Short mmCIF file of C-alpha atoms and ligand atoms in Angstrom, two decimals:
data_model
loop_
_atom_site.label_atom_id
_atom_site.label_comp_id
_atom_site.label_asym_id
_atom_site.label_seq_id
_atom_site.Cartn_x
_atom_site.Cartn_y
_atom_site.Cartn_z
CA MET A 1 21.70 1.99 -22.25
CA GLU A 2 20.00 3.49 -24.87
CA ALA A 3 19.06 0.19 -26.62
CA ARG A 4 16.68 -0.15 -23.28
CA ARG A 5 14.61 2.46 -24.58
CA LEU A 6 12.83 -0.08 -26.68
CA ASP A 7 11.54 -1.80 -23.66
CA PHE A 8 9.18 1.08 -22.86
CA PRO A 9 6.21 1.17 -25.39
CA ALA A 10 5.39 4.64 -23.96
CA LEU A 11 8.61 6.28 -24.90
CA ASP A 12 7.68 5.78 -28.68
CA GLN A 13 5.23 8.38 -29.00
CA ASP A 14 5.10 11.91 -30.44
CA VAL A 15 3.61 14.77 -27.87
CA ASN A 16 2.34 17.63 -29.15
CA GLY A 17 4.44 17.26 -32.70
CA ASN A 18 7.58 16.29 -31.13
CA ARG A 19 9.27 13.11 -29.81
CA LEU A 20 8.16 12.63 -26.17
CA VAL A 21 11.11 13.58 -23.67
CA TYR A 22 9.86 11.74 -20.49
CA LEU A 23 11.74 13.75 -17.77
CA ASP A 24 9.24 13.20 -14.74
CA ASN A 25 10.36 9.74 -13.37
CA ALA A 26 10.57 10.52 -9.69
CA ALA A 27 6.70 11.27 -9.77
CA THR A 28 6.65 7.74 -12.00
CA THR A 29 8.79 5.30 -14.03
CA GLN A 30 7.93 3.99 -17.12
CA LYS A 31 7.00 0.67 -17.43
CA PRO A 32 9.10 -1.97 -19.67
CA ARG A 33 7.21 -4.70 -21.44
CA ALA A 34 8.15 -7.30 -19.27
CA VAL A 35 6.38 -5.94 -16.47
CA ILE A 36 3.32 -4.94 -18.63
CA GLY A 37 3.42 -8.55 -20.35
CA GLU A 38 3.51 -9.89 -16.70
CA ILE A 39 0.54 -8.12 -15.11
CA ARG A 40 -1.30 -9.23 -18.27
CA ARG A 41 -0.41 -12.65 -17.99
CA PHE A 42 -1.18 -12.98 -14.50
CA TYR A 43 -5.08 -11.74 -15.75
CA GLU A 44 -5.27 -14.13 -18.47
CA ARG A 45 -3.91 -17.01 -17.13
CA ASP A 46 -3.62 -17.13 -13.03
CA ASN A 47 -6.21 -14.54 -11.73
CA SER A 48 -7.27 -15.82 -8.55
CA ASN A 49 -7.46 -15.11 -4.85
CA VAL A 50 -4.73 -15.78 -2.46
CA HIS A 51 -4.30 -17.77 0.54
CA ARG A 52 -8.27 -18.82 0.56
CA GLY A 53 -8.51 -21.83 -2.03
CA VAL A 54 -7.11 -24.96 -2.77
CA HIS A 55 -7.91 -25.02 -6.69
CA GLU A 56 -5.09 -25.05 -9.53
CA LEU A 57 -5.72 -20.83 -10.11
CA SER A 58 -5.65 -19.77 -6.48
CA ASN A 59 -2.50 -22.13 -5.85
CA ARG A 60 -0.93 -20.36 -8.87
CA ALA A 61 -1.78 -17.02 -7.56
CA THR A 62 -0.29 -17.77 -3.91
CA LEU A 63 2.50 -19.16 -5.15
CA GLY A 64 3.23 -15.84 -7.02
CA TYR A 65 2.30 -13.40 -4.32
CA GLU A 66 4.66 -15.33 -2.10
CA GLY A 67 7.14 -15.57 -4.56
CA ALA A 68 7.33 -11.86 -4.74
CA ARG A 69 7.72 -11.61 -1.52
CA LYS A 70 10.65 -13.74 -0.88
CA ARG A 71 11.98 -11.86 -4.25
CA ALA A 72 11.95 -8.78 -2.48
CA ALA A 73 13.38 -10.10 0.34
CA GLU A 74 16.64 -10.97 -1.83
CA PHE A 75 15.89 -7.65 -3.59
CA LEU A 76 16.66 -5.96 -0.32
CA ASN A 77 18.55 -8.56 1.33
CA ALA A 78 16.50 -9.35 3.98
CA THR A 79 17.03 -11.99 6.46
CA SER A 80 13.83 -13.46 5.54
CA ALA A 81 10.49 -13.16 3.48
CA GLU A 82 8.23 -12.50 6.58
CA GLU A 83 9.84 -9.21 6.68
CA ILE A 84 8.32 -7.99 3.68
CA ILE A 85 5.12 -6.47 3.99
CA PHE A 86 3.04 -5.65 0.69
CA THR A 87 1.47 -2.39 0.91
CA ARG A 88 0.01 0.05 -1.78
CA GLY A 89 3.20 2.40 -1.61
CA THR A 90 6.07 4.55 0.55
CA THR A 91 2.82 6.59 1.79
CA GLU A 92 1.12 3.46 2.91
CA SER A 93 4.04 2.05 4.43
CA ILE A 94 5.00 4.58 6.76
CA ASN A 95 1.49 5.17 7.91
CA LEU A 96 1.44 1.35 8.85
CA VAL A 97 4.87 2.22 10.98
CA ALA A 98 3.52 5.70 12.59
CA SER A 99 -0.19 3.53 13.54
CA ALA A 100 1.22 0.13 14.47
CA TRP A 101 4.46 1.09 15.72
CA GLY A 102 3.57 4.56 17.36
CA ALA A 103 0.47 3.09 19.09
CA ARG A 104 2.74 0.73 21.15
CA HIS A 105 6.24 2.65 21.33
CA LEU A 106 5.71 6.28 21.85
CA ARG A 107 4.22 8.14 24.68
CA ARG A 108 3.72 11.56 26.22
CA GLY A 109 6.82 13.77 25.41
CA ASP A 110 8.57 11.31 23.68
CA ARG A 111 10.91 12.71 20.13
CA ILE A 112 10.64 11.49 16.99
CA LEU A 113 13.49 13.00 14.45
CA LEU A 114 12.58 13.66 10.86
CA THR A 115 14.63 16.02 8.51
CA GLU A 116 13.69 19.40 6.56
CA MET A 117 13.75 17.62 3.28
CA GLU A 118 11.11 14.93 4.31
CA HIS A 119 8.33 14.43 1.63
CA HIS A 120 4.58 14.80 2.84
CA SER A 121 4.35 11.65 3.12
CA ASN A 122 7.25 11.31 5.90
CA LEU A 123 5.89 14.08 7.96
CA ILE A 124 2.47 13.86 8.17
CA PRO A 125 1.71 10.55 9.40
CA TRP A 126 4.08 11.34 12.37
CA GLN A 127 2.38 14.81 12.94
CA LEU A 128 -0.27 12.96 12.98
CA LEU A 129 0.77 10.36 15.57
CA ALA A 130 2.65 13.06 17.64
CA ALA A 131 -0.71 14.78 17.95
CA ARG A 132 -2.52 11.73 19.07
CA ALA A 133 0.60 10.87 21.79
CA GLY A 134 1.84 14.11 22.68
CA ALA A 135 4.79 13.33 21.22
CA ARG A 136 7.15 16.52 19.83
CA LEU A 137 8.69 16.48 16.18
CA ASP A 138 12.56 17.64 16.07
CA PHE A 139 14.06 18.61 12.32
CA VAL A 140 17.76 17.77 10.98
CA PRO A 141 18.27 21.40 8.90
CA VAL A 142 19.07 21.27 5.30
CA THR A 143 21.91 24.09 4.74
CA GLY A 144 20.25 26.03 2.12
CA ASP A 145 20.23 25.78 -1.92
CA GLU A 146 22.99 23.19 -1.48
CA GLY A 147 20.95 21.13 -0.07
CA LEU A 148 22.98 18.97 2.25
CA LEU A 149 21.87 17.83 5.92
CA ASP A 150 23.63 19.75 8.22
CA LEU A 151 25.01 16.96 10.74
CA GLY A 152 26.51 19.27 13.31
CA ARG A 153 23.82 18.98 15.87
CA ILE A 154 22.77 15.06 14.91
CA ASP A 155 23.98 13.70 17.93
CA GLU A 156 22.35 16.22 20.32
CA LEU A 157 19.03 15.95 18.33
CA LEU A 158 19.37 12.04 18.36
CA ASP A 159 19.98 12.01 22.46
CA GLY A 160 16.19 10.97 23.88
CA THR A 161 14.70 10.76 20.13
CA ARG A 162 12.49 7.19 19.92
CA LEU A 163 12.41 6.97 15.94
CA PHE A 164 14.46 8.75 13.44
CA ALA A 165 12.60 8.85 9.78
CA PHE A 166 14.52 9.90 6.75
CA THR A 167 14.96 10.19 3.18
CA HIS A 168 17.70 8.37 1.07
CA ILE A 169 17.40 10.68 -1.74
CA SER A 170 15.40 13.93 -1.52
CA ASN A 171 12.61 14.10 -4.53
CA ALA A 172 12.98 17.91 -4.09
CA LEU A 173 16.65 18.17 -4.18
CA GLY A 174 18.46 15.39 -5.55
CA THR A 175 20.34 15.17 -2.57
CA VAL A 176 21.97 11.32 -1.80
CA ASN A 177 21.88 11.24 2.17
CA PRO A 178 24.35 8.88 4.00
CA VAL A 179 22.03 6.20 5.33
CA GLY A 180 24.49 3.73 6.45
CA GLU A 181 25.85 6.57 8.81
CA LEU A 182 22.52 7.96 10.01
CA CYS A 183 21.17 4.90 10.89
CA ARG A 184 24.81 3.93 12.87
CA ARG A 185 24.46 7.22 14.93
CA ALA A 186 20.90 6.33 15.52
CA LYS A 187 21.35 3.17 16.50
CA ALA A 188 24.09 4.29 19.19
CA ALA A 189 21.59 6.65 20.54
CA GLY A 190 19.00 4.03 20.51
CA ALA A 191 16.44 5.15 18.01
CA VAL A 192 14.61 3.31 15.58
CA THR A 193 15.07 3.88 11.90
CA LEU A 194 12.83 4.36 8.99
CA VAL A 195 14.47 4.54 5.66
CA ASP A 196 12.09 6.43 2.93
CA ALA A 197 13.58 4.75 -0.13
CA ALA A 198 10.77 6.21 -2.73
CA GLN A 199 13.19 8.12 -4.86
CA SER A 200 16.19 5.14 -4.39
CA ALA A 201 14.85 1.81 -4.86
CA GLY A 202 14.95 1.27 -8.37
CA HIS A 203 17.97 3.51 -8.84
CA ALA A 204 20.65 2.18 -6.83
CA PRO A 205 21.42 -1.24 -5.07
CA LEU A 206 19.73 -1.82 -1.68
CA ASN A 207 20.87 -3.79 1.04
CA VAL A 208 18.94 -3.01 4.40
CA ARG A 209 21.58 -4.94 6.35
CA GLU A 210 24.13 -2.91 5.17
CA ILE A 211 22.18 -0.16 5.67
CA GLY A 212 21.47 -0.99 8.94
CA CYS A 213 17.91 0.50 9.01
CA ASP A 214 15.06 -0.83 11.26
CA PHE A 215 12.25 -0.12 8.49
CA LEU A 216 12.17 0.78 4.83
CA ALA A 217 9.25 2.10 2.38
CA LEU A 218 9.19 1.88 -1.46
CA SER A 219 6.97 2.27 -4.18
CA ALA A 220 6.53 0.08 -7.29
CA HIS A 221 5.91 2.85 -9.42
CA LYS A 222 9.29 4.53 -8.78
CA MET A 223 11.09 1.63 -10.26
CA ALA A 224 9.27 0.34 -13.19
CA GLY A 225 6.57 -1.47 -11.53
CA PRO A 226 3.31 -0.85 -11.40
CA THR A 227 0.91 1.86 -9.34
CA GLY A 228 -1.01 0.89 -6.13
CA MET A 229 1.99 -1.35 -5.13
CA GLY A 230 4.88 -1.07 -2.53
CA LEU A 231 6.58 -2.50 0.27
CA LEU A 232 7.41 -1.93 3.84
CA TYR A 233 10.92 -3.68 5.55
CA GLY A 234 10.95 -4.25 8.81
CA ARG A 235 13.08 -6.26 11.29
CA ARG A 236 11.46 -8.79 12.32
CA GLU A 237 11.10 -8.77 15.99
CA LEU A 238 10.17 -5.17 15.67
CA LEU A 239 6.97 -6.51 13.60
CA GLU A 240 6.29 -8.75 15.88
CA ALA A 241 6.16 -6.45 18.51
CA MET A 242 3.50 -4.40 16.68
CA ASP A 243 -0.01 -4.43 17.03
CA PRO A 244 -1.93 -4.87 13.86
CA TYR A 245 -2.34 -1.69 11.27
CA GLN A 246 -5.95 -2.53 9.69
CA GLY A 247 -8.56 -5.53 10.77
CA GLY A 248 -10.33 -7.79 8.19
CA GLY A 249 -9.55 -11.02 6.39
CA GLU A 250 -6.30 -12.22 6.01
CA MET A 251 -4.69 -11.02 9.07
CA ILE A 252 -6.34 -13.45 11.60
CA SER A 253 -5.55 -16.33 13.21
CA SER A 254 -8.74 -16.92 15.29
CA VAL A 255 -12.05 -15.10 15.21
CA ASP A 256 -14.72 -14.96 17.55
CA PHE A 257 -17.25 -12.60 18.70
CA GLY A 258 -15.45 -11.57 22.09
CA GLY A 259 -12.10 -11.25 20.64
CA SER A 260 -9.66 -12.23 17.78
CA THR A 261 -6.11 -13.57 17.64
CA TRP A 262 -3.56 -12.27 14.84
CA ALA A 263 -1.84 -14.12 12.26
CA ALA A 264 2.37 -13.86 12.38
CA VAL A 265 4.04 -11.41 10.21
CA PRO A 266 3.70 -10.22 7.90
CA HIS A 267 0.21 -11.80 7.24
CA LYS A 268 -0.67 -9.73 10.45
CA PHE A 269 -0.37 -6.12 8.12
CA GLU A 270 -2.15 -7.28 5.21
CA ALA A 271 -5.75 -6.93 6.06
CA GLY A 272 -8.43 -7.76 3.24
CA THR A 273 -7.40 -8.92 -0.57
CA PRO A 274 -4.21 -7.60 -1.59
CA ASP A 275 -2.57 -6.12 -5.04
CA ILE A 276 -1.92 -9.52 -6.36
CA SER A 277 -1.26 -8.45 -9.95
CA GLY A 278 0.79 -5.84 -8.18
CA ALA A 279 2.97 -8.21 -6.58
CA PHE A 280 3.31 -10.17 -10.08
CA GLY A 281 4.49 -6.96 -11.41
CA LEU A 282 6.67 -5.55 -8.96
CA ARG A 283 8.39 -8.83 -8.92
CA ALA A 284 8.90 -8.53 -13.06
CA ALA A 285 9.92 -5.09 -12.23
CA MET A 286 12.95 -6.42 -9.95
CA ASP A 287 14.02 -8.98 -12.32
CA TYR A 288 13.85 -6.28 -15.02
CA LEU A 289 16.32 -3.93 -13.05
CA ASP A 290 18.48 -6.84 -12.01
CA GLY A 291 18.68 -7.76 -15.63
CA ILE A 292 20.31 -4.64 -16.35
CA GLY A 293 22.17 -4.41 -12.95
CA ARG A 294 21.42 -1.70 -10.32
CA ASP A 295 24.95 -0.58 -10.07
CA ARG A 296 24.88 0.53 -13.84
CA ILE A 297 21.58 2.35 -13.58
CA LEU A 298 23.13 4.26 -10.61
CA GLU A 299 25.75 4.92 -12.93
CA HIS A 300 23.75 6.32 -15.59
CA ASP A 301 21.43 8.07 -13.14
CA ARG A 302 24.44 10.07 -11.82
CA ALA A 303 26.10 10.84 -14.80
CA LEU A 304 22.90 12.03 -16.05
CA GLY A 305 22.63 14.56 -13.08
CA ALA A 306 25.89 15.67 -13.15
CA TYR A 307 25.59 16.25 -16.81
CA ALA A 308 22.20 17.97 -16.51
CA TYR A 309 23.57 20.25 -13.78
CA ALA A 310 26.28 21.03 -15.59
CA ARG A 311 24.29 22.62 -18.89
CA LEU A 312 21.33 23.93 -16.83
CA ALA A 313 24.06 26.00 -14.62
CA GLU A 314 25.14 27.37 -18.10
CA ILE A 315 21.57 29.18 -18.41
CA PRO A 316 21.55 32.90 -17.11
CA GLY A 317 19.58 33.77 -14.15
CA ILE A 318 18.85 30.01 -13.23
CA ARG A 319 19.16 29.12 -9.57
CA LEU A 320 19.49 25.48 -9.38
CA LEU A 321 18.58 23.54 -5.97
CA GLY A 322 20.34 20.55 -4.16
CA PRO A 323 24.23 19.89 -4.31
CA ALA A 324 26.40 20.76 -7.02
CA GLU A 325 28.35 17.02 -6.61
CA GLY A 326 27.10 13.57 -5.80
CA ARG A 327 23.54 14.17 -6.53
CA ALA A 328 21.35 11.43 -7.70
CA GLY A 329 19.46 11.72 -11.29
CA LEU A 330 17.45 14.46 -11.04
CA VAL A 331 17.56 18.54 -11.18
CA SER A 332 15.29 21.19 -9.66
CA PHE A 333 15.34 25.01 -10.47
CA VAL A 334 13.62 28.14 -10.53
CA LEU A 335 14.19 29.83 -14.02
CA GLY A 336 14.59 33.32 -13.22
CA ASP A 337 11.14 34.96 -12.80
CA VAL A 338 9.36 32.41 -14.97
CA HIS A 339 6.88 30.68 -12.69
CA ALA A 340 7.16 26.60 -12.68
CA HIS A 341 3.74 25.89 -14.14
CA ASP A 342 4.69 28.35 -17.08
CA VAL A 343 7.81 26.45 -17.69
CA VAL A 344 5.95 23.13 -17.44
CA MET A 345 3.62 24.27 -19.78
CA LEU A 346 5.90 25.42 -22.19
CA ALA A 347 7.91 22.57 -22.22
CA ASP A 348 4.95 20.12 -22.60
CA ARG A 349 4.12 22.13 -25.81
CA VAL A 350 7.09 20.67 -27.50
CA GLY A 351 7.18 16.78 -25.73
CA ILE A 352 8.74 17.52 -22.93
CA ALA A 353 7.46 16.45 -19.57
CA LEU A 354 8.66 17.90 -16.87
CA ARG A 355 7.11 18.56 -13.41
CA GLY A 356 6.71 22.15 -11.70
CA GLY A 357 5.35 22.87 -7.94
CA HIS A 358 6.40 22.08 -3.92
CA HIS A 359 6.83 18.42 -5.26
CA CYS A 360 5.14 17.63 -1.59
CA THR A 361 7.88 19.08 0.38
CA GLN A 362 6.20 22.32 0.95
CA PRO A 363 7.90 22.97 4.52
CA LEU A 364 11.42 22.70 2.53
CA HIS A 365 10.24 25.02 0.03
CA ARG A 366 9.48 27.81 2.49
CA LYS A 367 12.73 27.48 4.13
CA LEU A 368 14.39 27.98 0.94
CA GLY A 369 12.23 31.26 0.30
CA VAL A 370 10.58 29.69 -3.28
CA GLU A 371 7.11 28.78 -3.67
CA SER A 372 7.80 26.35 -6.52
CA THR A 373 10.31 25.18 -8.72
CA THR A 374 10.66 23.10 -11.84
CA ARG A 375 12.23 19.45 -11.56
CA ALA A 376 13.64 17.30 -14.53
CA SER A 377 14.15 13.68 -13.38
CA PHE A 378 15.87 11.32 -15.28
CA TYR A 379 15.66 7.02 -15.25
CA LEU A 380 17.67 4.58 -16.91
CA TYR A 381 16.50 5.21 -20.72
CA ASN A 382 17.08 8.78 -20.45
CA THR A 383 19.73 10.21 -22.86
CA ALA A 384 22.17 13.53 -22.29
CA GLU A 385 20.80 14.52 -25.91
CA GLU A 386 17.31 14.73 -24.23
CA ILE A 387 19.12 16.96 -21.65
CA ASP A 388 20.60 19.08 -24.16
CA ARG A 389 17.04 19.76 -25.38
CA LEU A 390 15.88 20.49 -22.39
CA ALA A 391 18.26 23.04 -21.69
CA ASP A 392 17.97 24.75 -25.39
CA VAL A 393 14.47 24.50 -24.59
CA LEU A 394 14.84 26.33 -20.92
CA ARG A 395 17.08 28.83 -23.00
CA GLU A 396 14.20 29.55 -25.23
CA ILE A 397 11.61 30.19 -22.62
CA LYS A 398 13.72 32.54 -20.30
CA ARG A 399 14.50 34.73 -23.80
CA TYR A 400 10.76 34.62 -24.32
CA PHE A 401 10.11 36.02 -20.77
CA SER A 402 12.80 38.20 -20.59
CA ARG A 403 11.46 40.39 -23.85
N1 LIG B 501 6.99 11.73 -4.76
C1 LIG B 501 7.44 13.04 -6.35
O1 LIG B 501 7.02 13.42 -7.42
P1 LIG B 501 4.16 7.23 -2.81
O2 LIG B 501 3.05 8.26 -3.30
O3 LIG B 501 3.25 6.55 -1.76
O4 LIG B 501 4.15 6.50 -4.19
O5 LIG B 501 5.43 7.95 -2.51
C2 LIG B 501 5.32 9.07 -1.90
C3 LIG B 501 6.84 9.66 -1.95
C4 LIG B 501 7.41 9.41 -0.76
N2 LIG B 501 8.74 9.74 -0.28
C5 LIG B 501 9.43 10.54 -1.36
C6 LIG B 501 10.65 10.72 -1.38
C7 LIG B 501 8.74 10.67 -2.67
O6 LIG B 501 9.50 11.56 -3.52
C8 LIG B 501 7.35 10.20 -2.68
C9 LIG B 501 6.91 10.77 -3.85
C10 LIG B 501 6.56 12.05 -5.95
O7 LIG B 501 8.38 13.29 -5.81
C11 LIG B 501 4.96 12.06 -6.18
S1 LIG B 501 4.71 14.05 -4.85
#
């Protein structure tokens, strides 16, 4: 894995006089040359709009764009490319379902089930929908600092639920949720399921048919791909029964002053000129990750997550959040009474990139009784030595503030 560092030009730099240690991968990962080069190649050779042209460049752009859709379907083991809708990312994918599925299927008094560890992107769209439809939100509780879902009352909570949306990996806790089991139980209760795979898509093999979900959302930029690009997987029969999300070019079959008809899925949900270079970049990212092997990336992530948890637990007065075992490749913590923003700022002075705040999980932080946490998150190019450096720097910061 270490040799892979060389594929990522941004890692090869000093920050504030020290070698960069990039531990902010849950926010966005770095991009390998294969992805950067593919986007550049698209703009240098194939740049044209998709679907509307018959000239050579437009054909190439269309082939590449639709080829990326096929590649994404294969990456997720979807039944067909028509089940893949390109979006701006996880946030837009979830908003699309809340808007286009919700408008059709949610009625006053209906219930939506979420968990207490959801990112705001998997909370606010449902709050907006619930307010519009007169529906109610329920939450699967989190056990406390250990950060697991308390599934004790899950069947009771699922009873009468129309849709259950939950994260695969928590960006704030590092918890890996049992997505297959959650989908099975939701299905048994007749609920539609949405998996937020923002933190898992580039970190583990993902098989939507094995998981058994109805929808799954991901962002390219968290899996070595470009920003502003992502996708929604949706089971075809559900997508076909949904209204369009936005109106405009590309999503129509025929248009008249008095009314219009819609294109078939997936184009029904892709109004306007899409992020074409983003699709080329996403495809390159998927090829890159599969070239390494997503099972190997998962193993590496888990090993770093476990190592970081153990090393940081040695620091006196630190409070670690999330499970001690079986965690993903990220660790969130409170360093005594040092504010997270001070930790992040001081670590940056020696070239270590961390993130501090509520990580868009304000209700979870409130429940755990903390305003903010510091988070170190890893990817395939990070090493145990970088975690050792982090642990040393955190000790120094702690000592400095204890004087
Ligand atoms: N989490 C983090 O630093 P977008 O912004 O659409 O690409 O992804 C949103 C999102 C949805 N779900 C989960 C679990 C996420 O972690 C994120 C993004 C970043 O943790 C930004 S707050």
